[in-house]
């Protein structure tokens, strides 16, 4: 199955030349020593809003050839935990193959092979150009996650970690998420601080319970929880917050902001 872009010319430029120039501006060169990270947590709004944080975050790591990307299901189509296990993604910067070998290693009854959930979902797509810019031989395994119980997050995270161990090559995990949506800057910042403290402490269950219990509108809570679970099983010891900001920095509207955070897990 070939997936075509759904938010090119909306969230990011659809013209390859313009997109490369945009990414060159968003991805800083030589500002920090790159890490061999286990995971990255990156926002997925339009590049005008969150592209700077995404660029800074990806610039902080060495991007290997193989990347597993997890994002939330914004539209409700498809399976609750939907993995696209074969095919390719057409993107403005070139076609990206799905790593079917790695995908086949990710096995648990809660994970379904399903392309419908991916067809109209933007949260993974907006991450791919950054990865392409930093890794010319990129292949991906994309998973779209709906609202699921913590037990399913646990099963999925463990299955992903087990697959990476069996694969015997470097793999980067990417959790795609924005933070609090459409609240005043002060309240959004307080809520996001609560959530990010659990991320920084490598506490996936605490993150899950806090976001749901405090009604924090972090759209990628499930992908982020899963990635933290997987990273812990792979030996994660440290989380670095690259930067936190909100949409008000760009729009000037601080009464209805969306929060954005970039983090690196190693």
Coordinates of C-alpha atoms in Angstrom, one line a residue:
X1 CA 0.0 0.0 0.0
X2 CA 1.3 3.5 -0.9
X3 CA 0.2 6.2 1.5
X4 CA 0.1 9.7 0.0
X5 CA 0.6 12.9 2.1
X6 CA -2.6 14.4 3.6
X7 CA -1.2 17.6 5.1
X8 CA 1.4 18.8 2.7
X9 CA 0.9 22.5 1.9
X10 CA -1.1 22.7 5.1
X11 CA 1.2 21.8 8.0
X12 CA 4.4 22.0 6.0
X13 CA 5.4 23.0 2.4
X14 CA 4.5 20.4 -0.3
X15 CA 7.2 21.6 -2.7
X16 CA 10.5 19.7 -2.1
X17 CA 12.8 22.6 -2.6
X18 CA 10.8 24.9 -0.3
X19 CA 10.5 22.1 2.3
X20 CA 14.2 21.5 2.3
X21 CA 14.9 25.2 2.8
X22 CA 12.3 25.3 5.6
X23 CA 13.8 22.3 7.3
X24 CA 17.3 23.8 7.0
X25 CA 16.1 26.8 8.9
X26 CA 14.3 24.7 11.6
X27 CA 17.1 22.2 12.2
X28 CA 20.1 23.8 13.9
X29 CA 23.5 22.6 12.9
X30 CA 26.3 21.9 15.3
X31 CA 24.6 23.5 18.3
X32 CA 24.8 20.4 20.5
X33 CA 26.6 17.1 20.6
X34 CA 24.3 14.5 19.1
X35 CA 23.2 11.6 21.3
X36 CA 22.5 8.0 20.4
X37 CA 19.1 8.2 21.9
X38 CA 16.4 5.6 22.5
X39 CA 13.5 7.9 21.8
X40 CA 12.4 11.4 20.9
X41 CA 9.1 13.1 21.9
X42 CA 8.2 15.7 19.3
X43 CA 5.1 18.0 18.5
X44 CA 3.1 17.7 15.4
X45 CA 1.5 21.1 14.7
X46 CA 2.1 23.1 11.6
X47 CA 5.7 23.9 11.2
X48 CA 5.1 27.6 11.7
X49 CA 4.0 26.8 15.3
X50 CA 6.0 23.7 16.4
X51 CA 8.6 23.2 13.7
X52 CA 11.3 25.0 15.7
X53 CA 11.0 22.7 18.7
X54 CA 10.8 19.6 16.4
X55 CA 13.9 20.7 14.6
X56 CA 15.9 21.3 17.8
X57 CA 14.8 18.0 19.2
X58 CA 15.7 15.9 16.2
X59 CA 19.0 17.8 15.8
X60 CA 20.0 16.6 19.3
X61 CA 20.1 12.9 18.2
X62 CA 21.7 10.7 15.7
X63 CA 18.8 9.4 13.5
X64 CA 19.4 5.8 12.5
X65 CA 18.1 4.2 9.3
X66 CA 15.2 2.5 11.2
X67 CA 12.6 4.5 13.1
X68 CA 9.3 3.5 14.8
X69 CA 6.9 6.4 14.9
X70 CA 3.8 6.4 17.2
X71 CA 1.1 9.1 17.0
X72 CA -2.4 9.6 18.2
X73 CA -5.5 8.8 16.2
X74 CA -7.3 12.2 15.7
X75 CA -10.1 11.0 13.5
X76 CA -11.2 7.6 15.0
X77 CA -10.8 5.4 11.9
X78 CA -9.2 2.0 12.1
X79 CA -8.0 -0.2 14.9
X80 CA -7.2 1.1 18.4
X81 CA -3.5 0.1 18.0
X82 CA -2.9 0.2 14.3
X83 CA 0.4 -0.7 12.7
X84 CA 1.1 -0.3 9.0
X85 CA 3.3 -3.3 8.5
X86 CA 4.2 -3.0 4.8
X87 CA 4.2 -0.6 1.9
X88 CA 5.6 2.9 1.5
X89 CA 4.9 6.5 2.2
X90 CA 5.1 9.0 -0.6
X91 CA 6.5 12.3 0.8
X92 CA 7.6 15.5 -0.9
X93 CA 11.2 14.7 -0.1
X94 CA 10.9 11.2 -1.6
X95 CA 9.3 7.8 -0.9
X96 CA 9.9 6.2 2.6
X97 CA 9.6 2.4 2.8
X98 CA 8.0 0.7 5.7
X99 CA 10.4 -1.7 7.4
X100 CA 8.4 -4.8 7.1
X101 CA 11.1 -6.9 8.8
X102 CA 11.0 -4.8 11.9
X103 CA 7.2 -4.6 11.8
X104 CA 6.8 -8.3 11.8
X105 CA 8.8 -8.5 15.0
X106 CA 6.3 -6.3 16.8
X107 CA 3.8 -8.8 17.9
X108 CA 1.1 -8.8 20.6
X109 CA -2.7 -9.6 20.4
X110 CA -3.6 -5.9 21.1
X111 CA -1.6 -4.7 18.0
X112 CA -3.4 -4.9 14.7
X113 CA -2.1 -4.6 11.2
X114 CA -4.3 -1.8 9.8
X115 CA -3.7 0.9 7.2
X116 CA -7.0 2.7 7.5
X117 CA -6.0 4.4 10.7
X118 CA -3.0 5.9 8.9
X119 CA -4.7 7.1 5.7
X120 CA -5.8 10.5 7.0
X121 CA -3.7 10.9 10.2
X122 CA -1.3 13.8 10.2
X123 CA 0.6 13.3 13.5
X124 CA 3.1 10.8 12.1
X125 CA 3.4 12.4 8.7
X126 CA 4.7 15.8 10.0
X127 CA 7.6 14.0 11.7
X128 CA 8.8 12.3 8.6
X129 CA 10.4 15.2 6.7
X130 CA 12.7 16.0 9.7
X131 CA 13.8 12.3 9.8
X132 CA 14.3 12.3 6.0
X133 CA 16.5 15.5 6.3
X134 CA 18.7 13.8 8.9
X135 CA 18.8 10.2 7.5
X136 CA 18.9 9.6 3.8
X137 CA 18.2 5.9 4.1
X138 CA 15.2 6.2 6.3
X139 CA 12.7 3.4 6.8
X140 CA 9.8 3.5 9.3
X141 CA 7.3 1.5 11.2
X142 CA 4.2 3.7 11.8
X143 CA 1.7 3.0 14.6
X144 CA -1.5 5.1 15.3
X145 CA -2.9 4.8 18.8
X146 CA -6.5 5.6 20.0
X147 CA -7.6 5.8 23.6
X148 CA -6.6 2.6 25.3
X149 CA -6.2 1.2 28.8
X150 CA -2.8 1.3 30.5
X151 CA -2.6 -2.5 30.2
X152 CA -2.6 -2.2 26.4
X153 CA 0.0 0.6 26.6
X154 CA 2.1 -1.8 28.7
X155 CA 1.7 -4.7 26.3
X156 CA 2.5 -2.5 23.2
X157 CA 5.5 -0.9 24.8
X158 CA 6.9 -4.3 25.8
X159 CA 6.3 -5.8 22.4
X160 CA 8.1 -2.9 20.7
X161 CA 11.1 -3.2 23.1
X162 CA 11.3 -6.9 22.5
X163 CA 11.2 -6.4 18.7
X164 CA 14.0 -3.8 18.9
X165 CA 16.1 -6.3 21.0
X166 CA 15.6 -9.0 18.3
X167 CA 16.3 -6.6 15.4
X168 CA 20.0 -6.1 16.5
X169 CA 20.3 -2.7 14.7
X170 CA 19.9 0.8 16.1
X171 CA 16.2 1.9 16.2
X172 CA 14.9 5.3 17.2
X173 CA 11.4 5.6 18.8
X174 CA 9.4 8.7 18.1
X175 CA 6.3 9.7 20.1
X176 CA 4.3 12.4 18.3
X177 CA 2.3 14.6 20.7
X178 CA 1.2 18.1 21.4
X179 CA 0.4 19.2 24.9
X180 CA -2.5 21.1 26.4
X181 CA -5.0 22.4 23.8
X182 CA -6.8 25.7 23.7
X183 CA -6.5 27.0 27.2
X184 CA -5.0 30.2 28.6
X185 CA -1.2 30.2 28.7
X186 CA -0.9 30.1 32.5
X187 CA -3.3 27.1 33.0
X188 CA -1.8 25.3 30.0
X189 CA 1.7 25.7 31.3
X190 CA 0.7 24.4 34.8
X191 CA -0.9 21.3 33.4
X192 CA 1.9 20.6 31.0
X193 CA 4.4 21.0 33.8
X194 CA 2.6 18.3 35.7
X195 CA 2.7 15.9 32.7
X196 CA 6.3 16.7 31.7
X197 CA 7.6 16.0 35.3
X198 CA 6.4 12.4 34.9
X199 CA 8.0 12.2 31.5
X200 CA 11.3 13.5 32.9
X201 CA 11.1 11.0 35.7
X202 CA 10.6 8.1 33.3
X203 CA 7.2 7.4 34.9
X204 CA 4.8 6.2 32.2
X205 CA 2.1 5.1 34.6
X206 CA 2.2 8.3 36.5
X207 CA 2.1 10.2 33.3
X208 CA -0.9 8.2 32.1
X209 CA -2.8 8.6 35.4
X210 CA -2.0 12.3 35.7
X211 CA -3.1 13.3 32.2
X212 CA -6.3 11.4 32.4
X213 CA -7.0 12.3 36.1
X214 CA -6.3 16.0 35.6
X215 CA -8.0 16.1 32.2
X216 CA -4.9 17.4 30.5
X217 CA -5.7 17.5 26.7
X218 CA -2.3 16.0 25.7
X219 CA -3.4 14.3 22.4
X220 CA -0.4 11.9 22.3
X221 CA -0.7 10.6 25.8
X222 CA -1.0 7.0 24.6
X223 CA 2.0 7.1 22.2
X224 CA 4.1 8.9 24.8
X225 CA 3.2 6.4 27.5
X226 CA 4.0 3.5 25.2
X227 CA 7.4 4.9 24.1
X228 CA 8.4 5.5 27.7
X229 CA 7.5 1.9 28.6
X230 CA 9.5 0.6 25.7
X231 CA 12.5 2.9 26.4
X232 CA 12.6 1.8 30.1
X233 CA 12.7 -1.9 29.0
X234 CA 15.6 -0.9 26.7
X235 CA 17.5 0.6 29.5
X236 CA 16.6 4.3 29.5
X237 CA 18.0 6.3 32.4
X238 CA 17.6 10.0 31.4
X239 CA 15.2 12.4 29.8
X240 CA 16.3 15.8 28.5
X241 CA 13.7 18.5 27.9
X242 CA 14.9 20.4 24.8
X243 CA 12.3 23.1 24.9
X244 CA 8.7 23.9 25.9
X245 CA 6.6 26.6 24.3
X246 CA 3.1 27.3 23.1
X247 CA 1.3 28.5 20.0
X248 CA 1.0 32.0 21.5
X249 CA 4.7 32.7 20.7
X250 CA 3.7 32.6 17.0
X251 CA 0.1 33.7 17.0
X252 CA 0.2 36.3 19.8
X253 CA -3.0 34.8 21.3
X254 CA -2.2 33.7 24.9
X255 CA -5.8 33.0 25.8
X256 CA -6.2 29.9 23.7
X257 CA -2.8 28.2 23.4
X258 CA -1.5 24.8 22.4
X259 CA 1.5 23.6 24.3
X260 CA 4.6 22.0 22.5
X261 CA 7.5 20.1 24.1
X262 CA 10.5 18.4 22.6
X263 CA 12.3 15.7 24.7
X264 CA 15.1 13.2 24.2
X265 CA 15.2 9.9 26.0
X266 CA 18.5 8.0 26.4

